[in-house]
Short mmCIF file of C-alpha atoms in Angstrom, two decimals:
data_model
loop_
_atom_site.label_atom_id
_atom_site.label_comp_id
_atom_site.label_asym_id
_atom_site.label_seq_id
_atom_site.Cartn_x
_atom_site.Cartn_y
_atom_site.Cartn_z
CA UNK A 1 102.55 129.99 68.91
CA UNK A 2 102.06 132.28 71.91
CA UNK A 3 102.84 135.35 69.83
CA UNK A 4 100.24 134.40 67.22
CA UNK A 5 97.69 133.61 69.95
CA UNK A 6 98.22 136.96 71.66
CA UNK A 7 98.01 138.77 68.32
CA UNK A 8 94.70 137.07 67.53
CA UNK A 9 93.30 137.82 70.99
CA UNK A 10 94.30 141.45 70.59
CA UNK A 11 92.61 141.51 67.17
CA UNK A 12 95.89 142.47 65.52
CA UNK A 13 96.86 139.20 63.77
CA UNK A 14 99.14 140.87 61.24
CA UNK A 15 101.27 142.35 64.00
CA UNK A 16 102.34 138.99 65.43
CA UNK A 17 106.08 139.89 65.06
CA UNK A 18 105.52 142.64 67.64
CA UNK A 19 104.09 140.12 70.06
CA UNK A 20 106.94 137.73 69.24
CA UNK A 21 109.43 140.38 70.35
CA UNK A 22 107.63 140.47 73.70
CA UNK A 23 106.95 136.78 74.33
CA UNK A 24 110.47 135.50 73.53
CA UNK A 25 112.25 137.69 76.12
CA UNK A 26 109.47 136.96 78.63
CA UNK A 27 109.91 133.21 78.20
CA UNK A 28 113.70 133.51 78.47
CA UNK A 29 113.39 135.51 81.69
CA UNK A 30 110.96 132.92 83.07
CA UNK A 31 113.39 130.12 82.18
CA UNK A 32 116.26 132.01 83.80
CA UNK A 33 114.31 132.55 87.02
CA UNK A 34 113.37 128.85 87.15
CA UNK A 35 117.03 128.01 86.64
CA UNK A 36 117.87 129.96 89.80
CA UNK A 37 115.55 127.95 92.07
CA UNK A 38 116.30 124.70 93.89
CA UNK A 39 114.15 122.75 91.43
CA UNK A 40 116.07 123.97 88.40
CA UNK A 41 114.98 123.20 84.85
CA UNK A 42 115.04 120.22 82.51
CA UNK A 43 115.05 121.95 79.11
CA UNK A 44 115.56 118.74 77.09
CA UNK A 45 112.88 116.61 78.80
CA UNK A 46 111.69 114.00 77.77
CA UNK A 47 114.69 113.43 75.49
CA UNK A 48 117.03 113.93 78.43
CA UNK A 49 116.37 114.19 82.17
CA UNK A 50 119.48 116.31 82.76
CA UNK A 51 118.68 119.02 85.29
CA UNK A 52 120.34 122.42 85.45
CA UNK A 53 120.15 124.62 88.54
CA UNK A 54 122.01 127.55 90.06
CA UNK A 55 120.06 127.90 93.33
CA UNK A 56 119.89 131.58 94.21
CA UNK A 57 116.19 132.37 94.59
CA UNK A 58 113.53 130.95 96.87
CA UNK A 59 110.39 130.33 94.75
CA UNK A 60 108.58 133.16 96.58
CA UNK A 61 111.21 135.89 96.83
CA UNK A 62 109.61 139.11 98.15
CA UNK A 63 112.51 141.35 97.12
CA UNK A 64 112.49 140.20 93.50
CA UNK A 65 108.70 140.51 93.44
CA UNK A 66 108.88 144.06 94.81
CA UNK A 67 111.38 145.06 92.13
CA UNK A 68 109.11 143.76 89.37
CA UNK A 69 105.94 145.22 90.87
CA UNK A 70 107.54 148.65 91.39
CA UNK A 71 108.67 148.76 87.76
CA UNK A 72 105.24 147.64 86.50
CA UNK A 73 103.36 150.21 88.62
CA UNK A 74 105.68 153.01 87.55
CA UNK A 75 105.29 152.07 83.86
CA UNK A 76 101.51 151.95 84.30
CA UNK A 77 101.22 155.30 86.05
CA UNK A 78 103.92 157.05 84.02
CA UNK A 79 104.00 155.51 80.51
CA UNK A 80 106.67 157.96 79.44
CA UNK A 81 109.02 156.39 82.01
CA UNK A 82 108.26 152.78 81.07
CA UNK A 83 111.61 152.19 79.37
CA UNK A 84 113.55 153.74 82.24
CA UNK A 85 111.60 151.78 84.83
CA UNK A 86 112.37 148.53 83.01
CA UNK A 87 116.07 149.36 82.83
CA UNK A 88 116.13 150.29 86.51
CA UNK A 89 114.35 147.05 87.41
CA UNK A 90 116.86 144.95 85.48
CA UNK A 91 119.75 146.79 87.12
CA UNK A 92 118.28 146.34 90.59
CA UNK A 93 117.57 142.64 89.94
CA UNK A 94 121.11 142.11 88.66
CA UNK A 95 122.58 143.75 91.75
CA UNK A 96 120.35 141.66 93.98
CA UNK A 97 121.45 138.45 92.24
CA UNK A 98 125.10 139.40 92.74
CA UNK A 99 124.42 139.86 96.45
CA UNK A 100 122.63 136.49 96.58
CA UNK A 101 125.63 134.88 94.92
CA UNK A 102 127.92 136.25 97.62
CA UNK A 103 125.65 134.93 100.37
CA UNK A 104 125.44 131.56 98.63
CA UNK A 105 129.25 131.39 98.56
CA UNK A 106 129.27 132.00 102.32
CA UNK A 107 126.83 129.13 102.85
CA UNK A 108 128.90 126.83 100.64
CA UNK A 109 132.03 127.70 102.60
CA UNK A 110 130.25 126.62 105.80
CA UNK A 111 129.52 123.22 104.29
CA UNK A 112 133.02 122.88 102.88
CA UNK A 113 134.48 123.66 106.30
CA UNK A 114 132.30 121.01 107.93
CA UNK A 115 133.29 118.42 105.30
CA UNK A 116 136.98 119.21 105.78
CA UNK A 117 136.64 119.01 109.56
CA UNK A 118 135.13 115.52 109.29
CA UNK A 119 137.53 114.44 106.51
CA UNK A 120 134.72 113.80 104.02
CA UNK A 121 136.90 113.82 100.93
CA UNK A 122 134.15 112.61 98.58
CA UNK A 123 131.51 115.01 99.87
CA UNK A 124 129.38 117.23 97.66
CA UNK A 125 128.35 120.56 99.18
CA UNK A 126 125.18 122.36 98.09
CA UNK A 127 123.37 125.45 99.34
CA UNK A 128 119.69 126.18 98.77
CA UNK A 129 117.81 129.46 99.38
CA UNK A 130 115.26 129.54 102.16
CA UNK A 131 112.17 131.59 103.10
CA UNK A 132 111.83 134.78 105.19
CA UNK A 133 115.26 136.28 104.37
CA UNK A 134 117.73 136.14 101.47
CA UNK A 135 120.41 135.51 104.12
CA UNK A 136 118.76 132.21 105.12
CA UNK A 137 120.28 129.15 103.47
CA UNK A 138 120.13 125.41 103.81
CA UNK A 139 123.54 123.75 103.62
CA UNK A 140 123.59 120.15 102.41
CA UNK A 141 126.69 117.96 102.57
CA UNK A 142 126.18 114.71 100.64
CA UNK A 143 128.55 111.79 101.13
CA UNK A 144 127.66 108.29 100.02
CA UNK A 145 124.04 107.60 100.94
CA UNK A 146 124.10 110.04 103.87
CA UNK A 147 123.39 113.75 104.06
CA UNK A 148 124.23 116.32 106.71
CA UNK A 149 121.91 119.34 106.79
CA UNK A 150 122.13 122.68 108.54
CA UNK A 151 120.16 125.90 108.29
CA UNK A 152 122.36 128.98 108.46
CA UNK A 153 121.89 132.74 108.48
CA UNK A 154 124.93 134.09 106.71
CA UNK A 155 126.63 137.37 107.57
CA UNK A 156 125.27 140.59 106.12
CA UNK A 157 127.36 142.82 103.89
CA UNK A 158 130.18 144.31 105.90
CA UNK A 159 130.00 141.71 108.67
CA UNK A 160 132.76 139.20 109.17
CA UNK A 161 131.47 135.70 108.38
CA UNK A 162 131.95 133.28 111.20
CA UNK A 163 133.39 129.79 110.97
CA UNK A 164 131.23 126.73 111.42
CA UNK A 165 131.42 125.17 114.84
CA UNK A 166 133.05 121.75 114.33
CA UNK A 167 131.75 120.66 117.72
CA UNK A 168 128.17 120.72 116.43
CA UNK A 169 128.64 117.85 114.01
CA UNK A 170 126.15 115.01 114.34
CA UNK A 171 126.46 113.10 117.56
CA UNK A 172 128.92 115.51 119.19
CA UNK A 173 127.62 117.01 122.37
CA UNK A 174 124.29 116.87 124.10
CA UNK A 175 122.73 119.58 121.95
CA UNK A 176 123.45 117.91 118.63
CA UNK A 177 120.60 115.91 117.10
CA UNK A 178 121.09 112.21 116.66
CA UNK A 179 121.13 110.55 113.28
CA UNK A 180 117.61 110.02 112.06
CA UNK A 181 115.45 109.73 109.00
CA UNK A 182 112.98 112.45 109.99
CA UNK A 183 113.20 116.16 110.70
CA UNK A 184 113.84 116.96 114.33
CA UNK A 185 116.05 120.03 114.28
CA UNK A 186 115.91 122.93 116.68
CA UNK A 187 112.58 121.89 118.21
CA UNK A 188 111.51 124.75 120.51
CA UNK A 189 110.93 124.01 124.17
CA UNK A 190 108.01 126.48 124.29
CA UNK A 191 105.04 126.16 121.94
CA UNK A 192 105.23 128.59 119.05
CA UNK A 193 103.59 128.89 115.68
CA UNK A 194 104.98 126.92 112.79
CA UNK A 195 106.16 130.06 111.01
CA UNK A 196 107.96 131.27 114.14
CA UNK A 197 109.59 127.87 114.53
CA UNK A 198 111.00 127.96 111.01
CA UNK A 199 111.95 131.65 111.12
CA UNK A 200 113.89 131.26 114.36
CA UNK A 201 115.77 128.12 113.35
CA UNK A 202 118.36 129.82 111.11
CA UNK A 203 121.55 130.33 113.07
CA UNK A 204 124.93 131.95 112.44
CA UNK A 205 127.75 129.63 111.35
CA UNK A 206 129.21 129.60 114.85
CA UNK A 207 126.06 128.07 116.38
CA UNK A 208 124.88 125.53 113.82
CA UNK A 209 123.23 122.22 114.57
CA UNK A 210 123.80 119.59 111.90
CA UNK A 211 121.19 116.94 111.18
CA UNK A 212 122.44 113.61 109.87
CA UNK A 213 120.06 111.59 107.68
CA UNK A 214 120.52 108.41 105.66
CA UNK A 215 118.90 107.97 102.28
CA UNK A 216 117.05 104.74 103.10
CA UNK A 217 117.41 104.84 106.87
CA UNK A 218 119.74 102.91 109.15
CA UNK A 219 117.29 100.16 110.12
CA UNK A 220 118.08 97.04 108.08
CA UNK A 221 114.55 95.66 107.62
CA UNK A 222 112.93 98.99 106.94
CA UNK A 223 115.75 100.05 104.65
CA UNK A 224 115.23 96.93 102.52
CA UNK A 225 111.50 97.66 102.20
CA UNK A 226 112.25 101.32 101.46
CA UNK A 227 114.56 100.37 98.61
CA UNK A 228 111.88 98.11 97.16
CA UNK A 229 109.23 100.82 97.51
CA UNK A 230 111.57 103.41 95.96
CA UNK A 231 112.24 101.25 92.91
CA UNK A 232 108.58 100.58 92.11
CA UNK A 233 107.52 101.77 88.63
CA UNK A 234 104.53 103.57 90.18
CA UNK A 235 107.01 105.83 91.98
CA UNK A 236 108.82 106.87 88.82
CA UNK A 237 107.54 110.45 88.76
CA UNK A 238 108.92 111.21 92.22
CA UNK A 239 112.24 109.52 91.38
CA UNK A 240 112.64 111.84 88.40
CA UNK A 241 111.81 114.86 90.54
CA UNK A 242 113.83 114.07 93.67
CA UNK A 243 117.57 114.69 93.78
CA UNK A 244 118.54 114.22 97.44
CA UNK A 245 116.03 111.60 98.55
CA UNK A 246 115.57 110.79 102.24
CA UNK A 247 113.35 108.17 103.85
CA UNK A 248 111.08 109.95 106.31
CA UNK A 249 109.59 106.82 107.89
CA UNK A 250 107.88 103.51 107.22
CA UNK A 251 104.23 103.45 108.23
CA UNK A 252 102.15 100.37 108.97
CA UNK A 253 98.41 101.04 108.68
CA UNK A 254 96.42 98.14 110.00
CA UNK A 255 93.05 99.76 109.28
CA UNK A 256 93.56 99.64 105.52
CA UNK A 257 96.20 96.89 105.54
CA UNK A 258 98.97 98.74 103.80
CA UNK A 259 102.62 99.55 104.37
CA UNK A 260 104.02 102.87 103.13
CA UNK A 261 107.57 104.12 102.79
CA UNK A 262 107.48 107.93 102.93
CA UNK A 263 110.18 109.95 101.17
CA UNK A 264 111.06 113.61 100.79
CA UNK A 265 113.67 115.59 98.90
CA UNK A 266 116.17 117.18 101.28
CA UNK A 267 116.36 120.27 99.06
CA UNK A 268 112.92 121.30 100.32
CA UNK A 269 113.31 120.36 103.97
CA UNK A 270 112.61 123.15 106.47
CA UNK A 271 113.94 123.18 110.03
CA UNK A 272 111.68 121.99 112.82
CA UNK A 273 108.65 121.01 110.70
CA UNK A 274 107.61 118.05 108.58
CA UNK A 275 108.44 118.29 104.87
CA UNK A 276 105.70 119.62 102.62
CA UNK A 277 106.79 117.55 99.61
CA UNK A 278 106.51 114.07 101.17
CA UNK A 279 105.33 111.16 99.05
CA UNK A 280 104.66 107.56 99.98
CA UNK A 281 105.08 104.36 98.00
CA UNK A 282 102.42 102.11 99.54
CA UNK A 283 101.94 98.36 99.26
CA UNK A 284 98.40 97.10 99.78
CA UNK A 285 98.66 93.75 101.54
CA UNK A 286 95.37 92.31 100.29
CA UNK A 287 95.70 93.03 96.57
CA UNK A 288 99.53 93.13 96.58
CA UNK A 289 99.30 96.32 94.55
CA UNK A 290 101.23 99.57 94.95
CA UNK A 291 99.98 103.16 94.94
CA UNK A 292 101.53 106.60 95.43
CA UNK A 293 100.21 108.92 98.13
CA UNK A 294 101.09 112.40 99.33
CA UNK A 295 101.21 113.65 102.90
CA UNK A 296 100.90 117.47 103.03
CA UNK A 297 103.06 119.24 105.57
CA UNK A 298 102.20 122.22 107.76
CA UNK A 299 103.57 124.69 105.17
CA UNK A 300 102.39 123.43 101.77
CA UNK A 301 103.30 126.69 100.05
CA UNK A 302 106.92 126.49 101.23
#
């Protein structure tokens, strides 16, 4: 369909096979790049909601963008070198992905070490790319209905990767954050910009702070309401999207007489700031109806 559309727009309808040879690889590359983000892809939706993901790339990766832009500019300015610029771009992108895979393995080893230290035999360890540097990773250790999160800056090529500090597990020591349902990690003592707060929160494995969160919170009454709010049919779209759901908080708004349970997906949590993808399942006390609301965070593009 796209090939025919492009051929018609270019006023060359009989040459649609040429456009097909361009659009098919472009769509496959797009699908592959989506596969390498934290969101992943659902290629069989709506027949199946199975999600596939190999998280290597942050959605806005400046290095991958620079590789593509450099190849495009070179092909535009020097058409005779277009083929060579494309081949060089693919080679550079492949090398970069290999490097990302090595850094991801380092992040996963940090989580595996933490799980072994705490004897979490049924734990699942995930690592998700983060902004500002390809060496920044979020490590997520899921066990039961609880998650432990840390934001790590892995070792560069040639550096010896450090071991995670077992003493920084949740609740151990005065510097470790207590278990909570919100994001309160590495809060700076001096006021800084939001971007500086996030950028400076990624630490080497030897100095990590782990944040412990519970899926529906650890308060009995609020957890019961959160489960009810989560299971509402109006909240179905977010349930399909979210993989590692965390209750942010329960909000009582007397001015509009509603109660909201706010949730976010831990995959997209950033250190020291409120989540940007936070959605609320809200019960209106007067009409006894439910609606879905969104609360934008300080970094909506991240």
